[in-house]
Structure formats: C-alpha cells, structure tokens
Amino acid sequence: MALAAGVDKVIAIEGLHHRLILAYSVPIRIGVMIEDGMVDYVDAANVSTPKIIKHSQKFVKQGIFVGIPRNLPNRAVIRWFAVNEFLKKKYNRNMNFHIIPELEFDGKISGREIRKSIIENNMEIPEEVKELLPKTSTKILENELKKGTIPGEKYWKNMTKRMNTCSRPNLMNIAYLNGNAINEIIKGRVYRDEESIWATFRRAGYGPVLTRLAISAIEEKVTRQEVVNLMREYEQKGVIPQEQSVDKVIERSFYVATQCEKGEEASIANEKFRNNPNIKINNVPLSIEAGLYLTEFETKILNRNLNNKNRKLEQDSSPQKPSQVNLNPKIYIDKDGKLSCEIRVEKKKIKTNLRIAAKDVTYIRYILDSQFIPVTSEIIETKSGLRVRIYIHNNYN
C-alpha cells in the first residue's frame, strides 16, 4: 500500500526497542525514521492538529515523554508529535506531521480486537476485518497464516505457571513489575486464563500498553537488567532524551526522597524535578546500607557462611566482585508495603524486613517502582553486626 502511494522504499525498524515503554521506543523509532531520510509522517486522530500541537508543547519543553495523562485525547499521537518536535534539536530537521481523521467501524478500530477476531475465527481473517485492512496487509497476513509463522496464542501455560508460583523477590527481578503489581499478582492467584491476568494488571493501575509489556516480560523472563542494558545502549546512540536517561531516573528518585524528608509531598517534589531542568543533584548514593531483624539462629547461619566464603577468598588468588564473595539477598516489597529481603542459604529461606531510614526507604521504593532499574545486595559484617548493602543498578563500590 505504501509503495502504491508513492513511497520510495519500505524499511523495517529493527532492534529490541519493542521491549521498552512507548516513552522510550517512540524516540528510537522516530530517530531511525529521520536518519533513513523520511520526510513525512501520517497519523490518525479525532482531534485537530492545533490541539495536538497545544497539548504536546509542555512535553517538548520538558524533554520528558513519560506520564502523559490518560485523559488527554489521542495521547499516543501527542507523544509522536512531541518527540518529532523534540528531536529537531538533534537532527536539525524533523518530519512533516500530517493528521488525518480516525477511521471508525462500530466504534474505534482496535488492533487488539482485529487480532482477537482472527484468533477466534480459527486463524482465518473474517470478511468484516478484511474491509478494515489494506489489501496488501490482508495478503501478507494470509500468506503468513498459511505458513504457520503466526502463533495463535501466547505461551499462557508458562505464563500462568509463573504468575501462580513465582515469589515476590523473583517477580521483582522481572521488568515492568512494580511493588503494587506484584502484590496484586499474589492476591489474584490462582490464574487459569488470559482475562484473569489482564484483570490483575488493571487493578494495579496498568494501562493496555504497559500490561502487554509486563505480560511479555513474564512470558519471556525479561529481567530489569536486560531492559536497563538496552536503554543504556540506546542512550549511547543519543536517541533517548537526557531527561529520561537511567541516571536522571536515579537522580529524580533521590531528589524526591530528600524533599520528602523535608516534609514535601512526593508528588510535588516529582513534578518540581520534571519541570525544572536546572535542579542538579550531586553525590547521589548508589549504595544504601540497612539493618536486619534476625533471630540468633539465623545470625549463626549467616555468620558461618560469611566466614566460609571469606576463607575461600583468601585461598583463591583470583580477583572477585563482592557479589561473588558474600551472601546476596533479594530485595522486594512485602504485602504490607515494607522493604524486605530474602536470603537463601543452607537450603533455608530467611525473610526479614529491613531496618532502614525513611529517606532511604523512599529512595529505594522509587527505584523499584521505576520498573526497569535493578538492585542487587550483599550481606556485610560491621561492628554493629550483620547488615545488607543495597546497590542501585549494580553499582559496586
């Protein structure tokens, strides 16, 4: 269809950008489109172009495309328009944006509903769906369906198993799951079908796009570390806005924690940081120490294993990171919303809340609720006893 309309060449946008939320994947895709020489972009909306321009100006100024309010009309179109304008600074040009009216057929046309109707029709395209698709798209779909290259369903068996059995600490390691979502997953067990999974994420406040990302991450066991590595890779290419960089997210988390300690509401502090690019935070800590609530028996077990590990290090001349030497708890948020850790040692599982300052709680919670920044930890021995050192984004001292 594009070629018939006069397009010179059809080029796929390759890479793993689809593993990122739209606020990150849209800049990546638009950057590729501009670099490939595209000059025009067409999108559909049910509001006028002047309104799209008006709503997008705030986000262009901030250079932040996360958290566009859901009550804005056609917010996906607003994001694309805003990013296109924002990237003009980088490329000294951008694409000409064209808005056409949205096509409606018994209400808005949804890609999800189109896919659902094909699946429910025994993997054949219903006649009413053919009327909504370009002939070339229909032809490509029919060819791929005949080849069997389009799966009829996700791997729901594996997914429901993980949703039903994964512990809070293990779920916290998966990308796009925050503390609230994990608690809803635990509360919603047992899962037997797709709808029950979608309902859980709705209760956690997830929209359709973030829900699909989270479900895919669970299905493929995509970790926070994998996603943050991917983001770092695109940051180096210069297509991730600076205000959305991993370092800025960490910086914002610490700023909010600092302001909350002074009595300011987290939401106000968060908005201040987003609206004021001149706010600079120096010496953001990338590790935090916390105390543990341990029984005498648990303390003996940890001390014994800590000493054994240290003796092994003395015998081994090869350099090792602290994570390879000491015990590594998994940090998570418990059912009461408290920061906790789980330590597996000698086939035993030790769970304890963390004894940690309020400011540090806010900081770590914001990091965990970022949904993509990983944290790791280790048990350390101090004069006051055993403690846990938490590393932000695997930053070892």
mmCIF file of C-alpha atoms in Angstrom:
data_model
loop_
_atom_site.group_PDB
_atom_site.id
_atom_site.type_symbol
_atom_site.label_atom_id
_atom_site.label_comp_id
_atom_site.label_asym_id
_atom_site.label_seq_id
_atom_site.Cartn_x
_atom_site.Cartn_y
_atom_site.Cartn_z
ATOM 1 C CA MET A 1 0.000 0.000 0.000
ATOM 2 C CA ALA A 2 2.817 2.388 0.911
ATOM 3 C CA LEU A 3 4.650 1.687 -2.347
ATOM 4 C CA ALA A 4 1.448 2.196 -4.311
ATOM 5 C CA ALA A 5 1.050 5.586 -2.615
ATOM 6 C CA GLY A 6 4.451 6.704 -3.894
ATOM 7 C CA VAL A 7 6.845 5.658 -1.122
ATOM 8 C CA ASP A 8 10.360 5.019 -2.437
ATOM 9 C CA LYS A 9 11.209 2.124 -0.162
ATOM 10 C CA VAL A 10 9.730 0.187 2.790
ATOM 11 C CA ILE A 11 12.233 -0.298 5.609
ATOM 12 C CA ALA A 12 11.615 -2.201 8.842
ATOM 13 C CA ILE A 13 12.719 -0.624 12.138
ATOM 14 C CA GLU A 14 14.824 -3.384 13.638
ATOM 15 C CA GLY A 15 16.109 -3.947 17.154
ATOM 16 C CA LEU A 16 14.684 -4.684 20.582
ATOM 17 C CA HIS A 17 13.049 -1.263 21.058
ATOM 18 C CA HIS A 18 9.709 -3.081 21.429
ATOM 19 C CA ARG A 19 10.880 -4.176 24.886
ATOM 20 C CA LEU A 20 10.738 -0.559 26.056
ATOM 21 C CA ILE A 21 7.730 1.543 27.015
ATOM 22 C CA LEU A 22 6.454 3.980 24.372
ATOM 23 C CA ALA A 23 8.177 6.965 26.008
ATOM 24 C CA TYR A 24 11.487 5.276 25.101
ATOM 25 C CA SER A 25 10.621 3.303 21.961
ATOM 26 C CA VAL A 26 9.000 6.256 20.134
ATOM 27 C CA PRO A 27 12.201 8.420 20.224
ATOM 28 C CA ILE A 28 14.161 5.398 18.982
ATOM 29 C CA ARG A 29 11.755 4.774 16.088
ATOM 30 C CA ILE A 30 11.460 8.430 15.080
ATOM 31 C CA GLY A 31 15.260 8.776 15.231
ATOM 32 C CA VAL A 32 15.655 5.840 12.834
ATOM 33 C CA MET A 33 12.996 7.276 10.524
ATOM 34 C CA ILE A 34 14.716 10.677 10.338
ATOM 35 C CA GLU A 35 18.140 9.077 9.827
ATOM 36 C CA ASP A 36 16.695 6.968 6.988
ATOM 37 C CA GLY A 37 15.560 10.139 5.229
ATOM 38 C CA MET A 38 11.836 10.092 5.914
ATOM 39 C CA VAL A 39 10.255 13.498 5.394
ATOM 40 C CA ASP A 40 6.552 12.877 6.081
ATOM 41 C CA TYR A 41 4.658 11.100 8.816
ATOM 42 C CA VAL A 42 0.920 10.381 8.763
ATOM 43 C CA ASP A 43 -1.140 9.571 11.848
ATOM 44 C CA ALA A 44 -4.855 9.426 12.631
ATOM 45 C CA ALA A 45 -6.627 11.347 15.390
ATOM 46 C CA ASN A 46 -10.106 12.505 16.286
ATOM 47 C CA VAL A 47 -8.899 15.983 17.337
ATOM 48 C CA SER A 48 -7.498 18.809 15.236
ATOM 49 C CA THR A 49 -3.802 19.401 14.548
ATOM 50 C CA PRO A 50 -3.791 22.708 16.525
ATOM 51 C CA LYS A 51 -4.976 20.803 19.618
ATOM 52 C CA ILE A 52 -2.273 18.152 19.136
ATOM 53 C CA ILE A 53 0.324 20.950 18.922
ATOM 54 C CA LYS A 54 -1.061 22.680 22.026
ATOM 55 C CA HIS A 55 -1.061 19.525 24.161
ATOM 56 C CA SER A 56 2.432 18.490 23.028
ATOM 57 C CA GLN A 57 4.230 21.781 23.816
ATOM 58 C CA LYS A 58 4.678 21.005 27.531
ATOM 59 C CA PHE A 59 6.352 17.669 26.819
ATOM 60 C CA VAL A 60 8.607 19.123 24.122
ATOM 61 C CA LYS A 61 9.797 21.766 26.601
ATOM 62 C CA GLN A 62 10.441 19.217 29.364
ATOM 63 C CA GLY A 63 12.046 16.659 27.078
ATOM 64 C CA ILE A 64 10.115 14.007 29.009
ATOM 65 C CA PHE A 65 7.555 11.765 27.337
ATOM 66 C CA VAL A 66 6.717 9.556 30.303
ATOM 67 C CA GLY A 67 3.465 10.014 32.178
ATOM 68 C CA ILE A 68 1.374 11.737 29.523
ATOM 69 C CA PRO A 69 -2.056 11.998 31.229
ATOM 70 C CA ARG A 70 -4.597 9.395 30.166
ATOM 71 C CA ASN A 71 -7.340 11.995 29.945
ATOM 72 C CA LEU A 72 -5.640 13.731 27.018
ATOM 73 C CA PRO A 73 -7.271 12.882 23.676
ATOM 74 C CA ASN A 74 -5.137 10.739 21.357
ATOM 75 C CA ARG A 75 -2.191 10.806 23.739
ATOM 76 C CA ALA A 76 -0.239 8.335 21.572
ATOM 77 C CA VAL A 77 -0.436 10.831 18.694
ATOM 78 C CA ILE A 78 0.555 13.657 21.077
ATOM 79 C CA ARG A 79 3.641 11.656 22.103
ATOM 80 C CA TRP A 80 4.711 11.031 18.489
ATOM 81 C CA PHE A 81 4.205 14.688 17.571
ATOM 82 C CA ALA A 82 6.081 15.913 20.670
ATOM 83 C CA VAL A 83 9.045 13.575 20.134
ATOM 84 C CA ASN A 84 9.234 14.570 16.454
ATOM 85 C CA GLU A 85 9.470 18.233 17.516
ATOM 86 C CA PHE A 86 11.946 17.473 20.302
ATOM 87 C CA LEU A 87 14.377 15.581 18.033
ATOM 88 C CA LYS A 88 14.627 18.579 15.711
ATOM 89 C CA LYS A 89 17.406 19.853 18.017
ATOM 90 C CA LYS A 90 19.437 16.691 17.451
ATOM 91 C CA TYR A 91 18.949 16.284 13.698
ATOM 92 C CA ASN A 92 18.406 19.947 12.693
ATOM 93 C CA ARG A 93 15.259 18.780 10.976
ATOM 94 C CA ASN A 94 12.193 16.679 11.624
ATOM 95 C CA MET A 95 9.389 15.041 9.698
ATOM 96 C CA ASN A 96 6.348 16.858 8.371
ATOM 97 C CA PHE A 97 3.440 15.678 10.503
ATOM 98 C CA HIS A 98 0.078 15.023 8.856
ATOM 99 C CA ILE A 99 -3.094 14.299 10.854
ATOM 100 C CA ILE A 100 -5.964 12.501 9.152
ATOM 101 C CA PRO A 101 -9.365 11.593 10.685
ATOM 102 C CA GLU A 102 -9.607 8.311 12.554
ATOM 103 C CA LEU A 103 -11.498 5.581 10.735
ATOM 104 C CA GLU A 104 -14.352 4.174 12.798
ATOM 105 C CA PHE A 105 -16.343 0.982 12.372
ATOM 106 C CA ASP A 106 -18.875 0.386 15.140
ATOM 107 C CA GLY A 107 -16.630 2.475 17.361
ATOM 108 C CA LYS A 108 -12.844 2.847 17.339
ATOM 109 C CA ILE A 109 -10.848 0.274 15.397
ATOM 110 C CA SER A 110 -8.529 -1.606 17.731
ATOM 111 C CA GLY A 111 -5.570 -3.682 16.611
ATOM 112 C CA ARG A 112 -6.124 -5.919 19.628
ATOM 113 C CA GLU A 113 -9.736 -6.556 18.551
ATOM 114 C CA ILE A 114 -8.605 -7.311 14.989
ATOM 115 C CA ARG A 115 -6.081 -9.866 16.267
ATOM 116 C CA LYS A 116 -8.672 -11.338 18.623
ATOM 117 C CA SER A 117 -11.241 -11.749 15.832
ATOM 118 C CA ILE A 118 -8.700 -13.601 13.650
ATOM 119 C CA ILE A 119 -7.753 -15.946 16.505
ATOM 120 C CA GLU A 120 -11.395 -16.631 17.338
ATOM 121 C CA ASN A 121 -12.077 -17.365 13.656
ATOM 122 C CA ASN A 122 -9.672 -20.342 13.620
ATOM 123 C CA MET A 123 -6.756 -18.210 12.401
ATOM 124 C CA GLU A 124 -8.623 -17.030 9.320
ATOM 125 C CA ILE A 125 -9.311 -13.361 8.548
ATOM 126 C CA PRO A 126 -13.055 -12.653 8.851
ATOM 127 C CA GLU A 127 -14.672 -10.804 5.945
ATOM 128 C CA GLU A 128 -15.589 -7.828 8.158
ATOM 129 C CA VAL A 129 -11.923 -7.464 9.167
ATOM 130 C CA LYS A 130 -10.780 -7.576 5.544
ATOM 131 C CA GLU A 131 -12.866 -4.463 4.956
ATOM 132 C CA LEU A 132 -10.762 -2.604 7.535
ATOM 133 C CA LEU A 133 -7.331 -3.677 6.279
ATOM 134 C CA PRO A 134 -5.414 -2.679 3.139
ATOM 135 C CA LYS A 135 -5.413 -5.457 0.540
ATOM 136 C CA THR A 136 -1.645 -5.793 0.778
ATOM 137 C CA SER A 137 -1.828 -6.269 4.581
ATOM 138 C CA THR A 138 -4.535 -8.900 4.136
ATOM 139 C CA LYS A 139 -2.439 -10.734 1.550
ATOM 140 C CA ILE A 140 0.671 -10.734 3.768
ATOM 141 C CA LEU A 141 -1.333 -11.946 6.774
ATOM 142 C CA GLU A 142 -2.963 -14.751 4.788
ATOM 143 C CA ASN A 143 0.418 -15.923 3.443
ATOM 144 C CA GLU A 144 1.980 -15.954 6.933
ATOM 145 C CA LEU A 145 -1.036 -17.725 8.412
ATOM 146 C CA LYS A 146 -0.721 -20.449 5.771
ATOM 147 C CA LYS A 147 2.980 -20.861 6.591
ATOM 148 C CA GLY A 148 2.131 -21.187 10.277
ATOM 149 C CA THR A 149 4.578 -18.454 11.271
ATOM 150 C CA ILE A 150 1.963 -16.533 13.297
ATOM 151 C CA PRO A 151 1.318 -18.170 16.687
ATOM 152 C CA GLY A 152 -2.342 -18.378 17.597
ATOM 153 C CA GLU A 153 -1.718 -17.632 21.237
ATOM 154 C CA LYS A 154 0.892 -16.656 23.780
ATOM 155 C CA TYR A 155 2.525 -19.320 25.903
ATOM 156 C CA TRP A 156 -0.189 -18.995 28.520
ATOM 157 C CA LYS A 157 0.795 -22.279 30.167
ATOM 158 C CA ASN A 158 4.268 -20.970 31.056
ATOM 159 C CA MET A 159 2.906 -17.562 31.920
ATOM 160 C CA THR A 160 0.166 -18.760 34.262
ATOM 161 C CA LYS A 161 2.697 -21.056 35.941
ATOM 162 C CA ARG A 162 4.988 -18.101 36.678
ATOM 163 C CA MET A 163 2.082 -15.908 37.749
ATOM 164 C CA ASN A 164 0.953 -18.664 40.130
ATOM 165 C CA THR A 165 4.283 -19.779 41.563
ATOM 166 C CA CYS A 166 6.941 -17.028 41.386
ATOM 167 C CA SER A 167 7.819 -15.467 44.737
ATOM 168 C CA ARG A 168 7.765 -11.716 45.358
ATOM 169 C CA PRO A 169 11.600 -11.466 45.194
ATOM 170 C CA ASN A 170 11.701 -13.320 41.846
ATOM 171 C CA LEU A 171 8.858 -11.256 40.387
ATOM 172 C CA MET A 172 10.668 -8.077 41.453
ATOM 173 C CA ASN A 173 13.551 -9.072 39.177
ATOM 174 C CA ILE A 174 11.257 -9.140 36.120
ATOM 175 C CA ALA A 175 10.984 -5.946 34.076
ATOM 176 C CA TYR A 176 7.848 -3.764 34.247
ATOM 177 C CA LEU A 177 6.607 -5.139 37.556
ATOM 178 C CA ASN A 178 6.407 -2.680 40.455
ATOM 179 C CA GLY A 179 5.526 -3.401 44.071
ATOM 180 C CA ASN A 180 1.823 -2.743 43.606
ATOM 181 C CA ALA A 181 1.578 -5.017 40.551
ATOM 182 C CA ILE A 182 3.425 -7.820 42.337
ATOM 183 C CA ASN A 183 1.109 -7.641 45.342
ATOM 184 C CA GLU A 184 -1.910 -7.743 43.016
ATOM 185 C CA ILE A 185 -0.415 -10.784 41.252
ATOM 186 C CA ILE A 186 -0.031 -12.579 44.593
ATOM 187 C CA LYS A 187 -3.557 -11.610 45.723
ATOM 188 C CA GLY A 188 -5.113 -12.695 42.407
ATOM 189 C CA ARG A 189 -3.845 -16.256 42.466
ATOM 190 C CA VAL A 190 -4.834 -18.768 41.045
ATOM 191 C CA TYR A 191 -4.619 -17.831 37.324
ATOM 192 C CA ARG A 192 -6.193 -20.087 34.721
ATOM 193 C CA ASP A 193 -6.973 -17.796 31.777
ATOM 194 C CA GLU A 194 -5.909 -14.640 29.974
ATOM 195 C CA GLU A 195 -8.724 -12.458 31.311
ATOM 196 C CA SER A 196 -7.783 -13.075 34.957
ATOM 197 C CA ILE A 197 -4.230 -11.897 34.191
ATOM 198 C CA TRP A 198 -5.473 -8.734 32.460
ATOM 199 C CA ALA A 199 -7.815 -8.028 35.370
ATOM 200 C CA THR A 200 -4.925 -8.173 37.845
ATOM 201 C CA PHE A 201 -2.924 -5.565 35.959
ATOM 202 C CA ARG A 202 -5.999 -3.332 35.645
ATOM 203 C CA ARG A 203 -6.342 -3.433 39.438
ATOM 204 C CA ALA A 204 -2.665 -2.444 39.692
ATOM 205 C CA GLY A 205 -3.368 0.658 37.580
ATOM 206 C CA TYR A 206 -1.654 -0.591 34.410
ATOM 207 C CA GLY A 207 -2.916 0.575 31.011
ATOM 208 C CA PRO A 208 -3.149 -1.751 27.974
ATOM 209 C CA VAL A 209 0.335 -0.994 26.585
ATOM 210 C CA LEU A 210 2.157 -1.445 29.909
ATOM 211 C CA THR A 211 0.108 -4.579 30.625
ATOM 212 C CA ARG A 212 1.215 -6.145 27.334
ATOM 213 C CA LEU A 213 4.847 -5.265 28.096
ATOM 214 C CA ALA A 214 4.603 -6.773 31.578
ATOM 215 C CA ILE A 215 2.893 -9.926 30.294
ATOM 216 C CA SER A 216 5.564 -10.364 27.603
ATOM 217 C CA ALA A 217 8.313 -9.820 30.191
ATOM 218 C CA ILE A 218 6.811 -12.543 32.394
ATOM 219 C CA GLU A 219 6.360 -14.842 29.387
ATOM 220 C CA GLU A 220 9.996 -14.479 28.261
ATOM 221 C CA LYS A 221 11.502 -13.846 31.735
ATOM 222 C CA VAL A 222 12.876 -10.464 30.644
ATOM 223 C CA THR A 223 14.829 -9.053 33.582
ATOM 224 C CA ARG A 224 15.272 -5.471 34.719
ATOM 225 C CA GLN A 225 18.977 -5.819 33.953
ATOM 226 C CA GLU A 226 18.276 -6.721 30.319
ATOM 227 C CA VAL A 227 15.995 -3.704 29.875
ATOM 228 C CA VAL A 228 18.365 -1.234 31.545
ATOM 229 C CA ASN A 229 21.259 -2.548 29.420
ATOM 230 C CA LEU A 230 19.125 -1.974 26.322
ATOM 231 C CA MET A 231 18.314 1.562 27.453
ATOM 232 C CA ARG A 232 21.993 2.294 28.082
ATOM 233 C CA GLU A 233 22.771 1.091 24.580
ATOM 234 C CA TYR A 234 20.257 3.499 23.041
ATOM 235 C CA GLU A 235 21.443 6.306 25.344
ATOM 236 C CA GLN A 236 24.924 5.947 23.848
ATOM 237 C CA LYS A 237 23.377 6.389 20.398
ATOM 238 C CA GLY A 238 21.871 9.675 21.568
ATOM 239 C CA VAL A 239 18.209 8.879 20.861
ATOM 240 C CA ILE A 240 16.968 8.632 24.470
ATOM 241 C CA PRO A 241 16.126 12.144 25.795
ATOM 242 C CA GLN A 242 18.586 13.156 28.510
ATOM 243 C CA GLU A 243 15.775 13.849 30.977
ATOM 244 C CA GLN A 244 14.622 10.218 30.581
ATOM 245 C CA SER A 245 18.069 8.664 30.972
ATOM 246 C CA VAL A 246 18.692 5.976 33.584
ATOM 247 C CA ASP A 247 20.902 8.383 35.554
ATOM 248 C CA LYS A 248 18.131 11.006 35.598
ATOM 249 C CA VAL A 249 15.620 8.473 36.903
ATOM 250 C CA ILE A 250 18.023 7.583 39.726
ATOM 251 C CA GLU A 251 18.720 11.270 40.376
ATOM 252 C CA ARG A 252 14.988 12.077 40.490
ATOM 253 C CA SER A 253 14.377 9.217 42.930
ATOM 254 C CA PHE A 254 16.981 10.588 45.340
ATOM 255 C CA TYR A 255 15.702 14.159 44.953
ATOM 256 C CA VAL A 256 12.146 13.101 45.832
ATOM 257 C CA ALA A 257 13.430 11.165 48.852
ATOM 258 C CA THR A 258 15.429 14.203 50.004
ATOM 259 C CA GLN A 259 12.451 16.543 49.647
ATOM 260 C CA CYS A 260 10.111 14.114 51.412
ATOM 261 C CA GLU A 261 12.485 14.122 54.376
ATOM 262 C CA LYS A 262 11.988 17.900 54.491
ATOM 263 C CA GLY A 263 8.215 17.450 54.621
ATOM 264 C CA GLU A 264 7.340 17.951 50.955
ATOM 265 C CA GLU A 265 4.852 15.618 49.278
ATOM 266 C CA ALA A 266 6.410 13.117 46.880
ATOM 267 C CA SER A 267 4.086 14.095 44.010
ATOM 268 C CA ILE A 268 5.030 17.788 44.355
ATOM 269 C CA ALA A 269 8.754 17.017 44.527
ATOM 270 C CA ASN A 270 8.458 14.751 41.495
ATOM 271 C CA GLU A 271 6.685 17.469 39.486
ATOM 272 C CA LYS A 272 9.259 20.079 40.536
ATOM 273 C CA PHE A 273 12.103 17.912 39.294
ATOM 274 C CA ARG A 274 10.376 17.281 35.965
ATOM 275 C CA ASN A 275 9.599 20.967 35.389
ATOM 276 C CA ASN A 276 12.943 22.412 36.423
ATOM 277 C CA PRO A 277 15.917 21.204 34.344
ATOM 278 C CA ASN A 278 18.229 23.389 36.466
ATOM 279 C CA ILE A 279 17.834 21.134 39.508
ATOM 280 C CA LYS A 280 21.120 19.309 39.897
ATOM 281 C CA ILE A 281 21.776 16.621 42.489
ATOM 282 C CA ASN A 282 25.375 15.901 43.409
ATOM 283 C CA ASN A 283 26.726 12.788 45.085
ATOM 284 C CA VAL A 284 23.690 10.586 44.550
ATOM 285 C CA PRO A 285 24.378 7.447 46.609
ATOM 286 C CA LEU A 286 24.470 4.275 44.562
ATOM 287 C CA SER A 287 24.526 2.022 47.591
ATOM 288 C CA ILE A 288 22.492 2.045 50.794
ATOM 289 C CA GLU A 289 23.024 0.059 53.991
ATOM 290 C CA ALA A 290 20.194 -1.363 56.091
ATOM 291 C CA GLY A 291 19.876 -3.408 59.243
ATOM 292 C CA LEU A 292 18.210 -6.822 59.535
ATOM 293 C CA TYR A 293 15.755 -8.351 62.000
ATOM 294 C CA LEU A 294 17.407 -11.734 62.593
ATOM 295 C CA THR A 295 16.945 -14.441 65.174
ATOM 296 C CA GLU A 296 20.003 -15.800 66.989
ATOM 297 C CA PHE A 297 19.753 -18.986 64.907
ATOM 298 C CA GLU A 298 19.602 -17.041 61.615
ATOM 299 C CA THR A 299 22.574 -14.885 62.671
ATOM 300 C CA LYS A 300 24.677 -18.004 63.344
ATOM 301 C CA ILE A 301 23.832 -19.453 59.930
ATOM 302 C CA LEU A 302 24.784 -16.227 58.122
ATOM 303 C CA ASN A 303 27.979 -15.723 60.121
ATOM 304 C CA ARG A 304 29.061 -19.295 59.439
ATOM 305 C CA ASN A 305 28.521 -18.952 55.689
ATOM 306 C CA LEU A 306 30.072 -15.484 55.566
ATOM 307 C CA ASN A 307 33.215 -16.777 57.262
ATOM 308 C CA ASN A 308 33.388 -19.774 54.920
ATOM 309 C CA LYS A 309 33.145 -17.507 51.899
ATOM 310 C CA ASN A 310 35.867 -15.206 53.193
ATOM 311 C CA ARG A 311 38.202 -18.127 53.873
ATOM 312 C CA LYS A 312 37.603 -19.350 50.350
ATOM 313 C CA LEU A 313 38.541 -15.915 49.014
ATOM 314 C CA GLU A 314 41.808 -15.920 50.955
ATOM 315 C CA GLN A 315 42.708 -19.267 49.382
ATOM 316 C CA ASP A 316 41.807 -18.093 45.902
ATOM 317 C CA SER A 317 44.153 -15.523 44.396
ATOM 318 C CA SER A 318 41.782 -14.640 41.502
ATOM 319 C CA PRO A 319 40.036 -11.241 41.912
ATOM 320 C CA GLN A 320 36.314 -11.444 42.584
ATOM 321 C CA LYS A 321 33.494 -8.937 42.981
ATOM 322 C CA PRO A 322 31.795 -8.646 46.377
ATOM 323 C CA SER A 323 28.682 -10.286 44.954
ATOM 324 C CA GLN A 324 30.710 -13.440 44.326
ATOM 325 C CA VAL A 325 32.158 -13.445 47.808
ATOM 326 C CA ASN A 326 29.295 -12.600 50.145
ATOM 327 C CA LEU A 327 25.702 -13.698 50.542
ATOM 328 C CA ASN A 328 23.272 -11.974 48.185
ATOM 329 C CA PRO A 329 19.770 -11.251 49.490
ATOM 330 C CA LYS A 330 16.947 -10.453 47.077
ATOM 331 C CA ILE A 331 15.238 -7.135 47.790
ATOM 332 C CA TYR A 332 11.456 -6.899 47.454
ATOM 333 C CA ILE A 333 8.343 -5.161 48.814
ATOM 334 C CA ASP A 334 6.230 -7.288 51.150
ATOM 335 C CA LYS A 335 2.434 -7.475 51.312
ATOM 336 C CA ASP A 336 2.362 -4.571 53.788
ATOM 337 C CA GLY A 337 4.439 -2.352 51.503
ATOM 338 C CA LYS A 338 7.624 -2.681 53.572
ATOM 339 C CA LEU A 339 11.105 -3.116 52.133
ATOM 340 C CA SER A 340 12.261 -6.662 52.813
ATOM 341 C CA CYS A 341 14.879 -9.151 51.748
ATOM 342 C CA GLU A 342 15.060 -12.898 51.214
ATOM 343 C CA ILE A 343 18.275 -14.818 51.834
ATOM 344 C CA ARG A 344 18.644 -18.407 50.666
ATOM 345 C CA VAL A 345 21.359 -20.299 52.474
ATOM 346 C CA GLU A 346 21.916 -23.947 53.500
ATOM 347 C CA LYS A 347 18.638 -24.905 51.815
ATOM 348 C CA LYS A 348 16.877 -22.464 54.142
ATOM 349 C CA LYS A 349 14.988 -19.292 53.333
ATOM 350 C CA ILE A 350 15.449 -16.306 55.651
ATOM 351 C CA LYS A 351 12.971 -13.442 55.200
ATOM 352 C CA THR A 352 13.184 -10.174 57.094
ATOM 353 C CA ASN A 353 12.062 -6.559 56.870
ATOM 354 C CA LEU A 354 14.881 -4.035 56.564
ATOM 355 C CA ARG A 355 15.812 -1.590 59.313
ATOM 356 C CA ILE A 356 16.305 1.461 57.153
ATOM 357 C CA ALA A 357 15.916 5.247 57.395
ATOM 358 C CA ALA A 358 12.696 6.766 55.997
ATOM 359 C CA LYS A 359 14.611 8.761 53.362
ATOM 360 C CA ASP A 360 16.337 5.619 52.118
ATOM 361 C CA VAL A 361 13.014 3.745 52.033
ATOM 362 C CA THR A 362 11.552 6.401 49.711
ATOM 363 C CA TYR A 363 14.678 6.330 47.533
ATOM 364 C CA ILE A 364 14.717 2.537 47.140
ATOM 365 C CA ARG A 365 10.937 2.387 46.614
ATOM 366 C CA TYR A 366 11.177 4.900 43.756
ATOM 367 C CA ILE A 367 13.979 2.854 42.205
ATOM 368 C CA LEU A 368 11.975 -0.372 42.465
ATOM 369 C CA ASP A 369 8.831 1.291 41.140
ATOM 370 C CA SER A 370 10.772 2.549 38.103
ATOM 371 C CA GLN A 371 10.036 -0.981 36.808
ATOM 372 C CA PHE A 372 13.363 -1.298 34.996
ATOM 373 C CA ILE A 373 16.256 -0.287 37.283
ATOM 374 C CA PRO A 374 17.685 -3.376 39.011
ATOM 375 C CA VAL A 375 19.006 -3.547 42.549
ATOM 376 C CA THR A 376 21.378 -6.121 43.970
ATOM 377 C CA SER A 377 22.642 -6.623 47.507
ATOM 378 C CA GLU A 378 25.111 -8.414 49.730
ATOM 379 C CA ILE A 379 25.428 -9.253 53.394
ATOM 380 C CA ILE A 380 28.262 -7.355 55.079
ATOM 381 C CA GLU A 381 29.804 -7.627 58.542
ATOM 382 C CA THR A 382 30.116 -4.407 60.557
ATOM 383 C CA LYS A 383 30.975 -3.520 64.161
ATOM 384 C CA SER A 384 27.254 -3.344 64.919
ATOM 385 C CA GLY A 385 26.560 -6.742 63.359
ATOM 386 C CA LEU A 386 25.335 -8.095 60.053
ATOM 387 C CA ARG A 387 23.797 -5.626 57.606
ATOM 388 C CA VAL A 388 22.698 -5.630 53.978
ATOM 389 C CA ARG A 389 24.230 -3.303 51.429
ATOM 390 C CA ILE A 390 21.893 -2.489 48.536
ATOM 391 C CA TYR A 391 23.405 -1.477 45.193
ATOM 392 C CA ILE A 392 21.475 0.691 42.747
ATOM 393 C CA HIS A 393 21.798 -0.510 39.145
ATOM 394 C CA ASN A 394 24.524 -2.992 40.180
ATOM 395 C CA ASN A 395 26.929 -0.183 41.088
ATOM 396 C CA TYR A 396 29.545 -1.832 43.286
ATOM 397 C CA ASN A 397 31.862 0.418 45.253
#
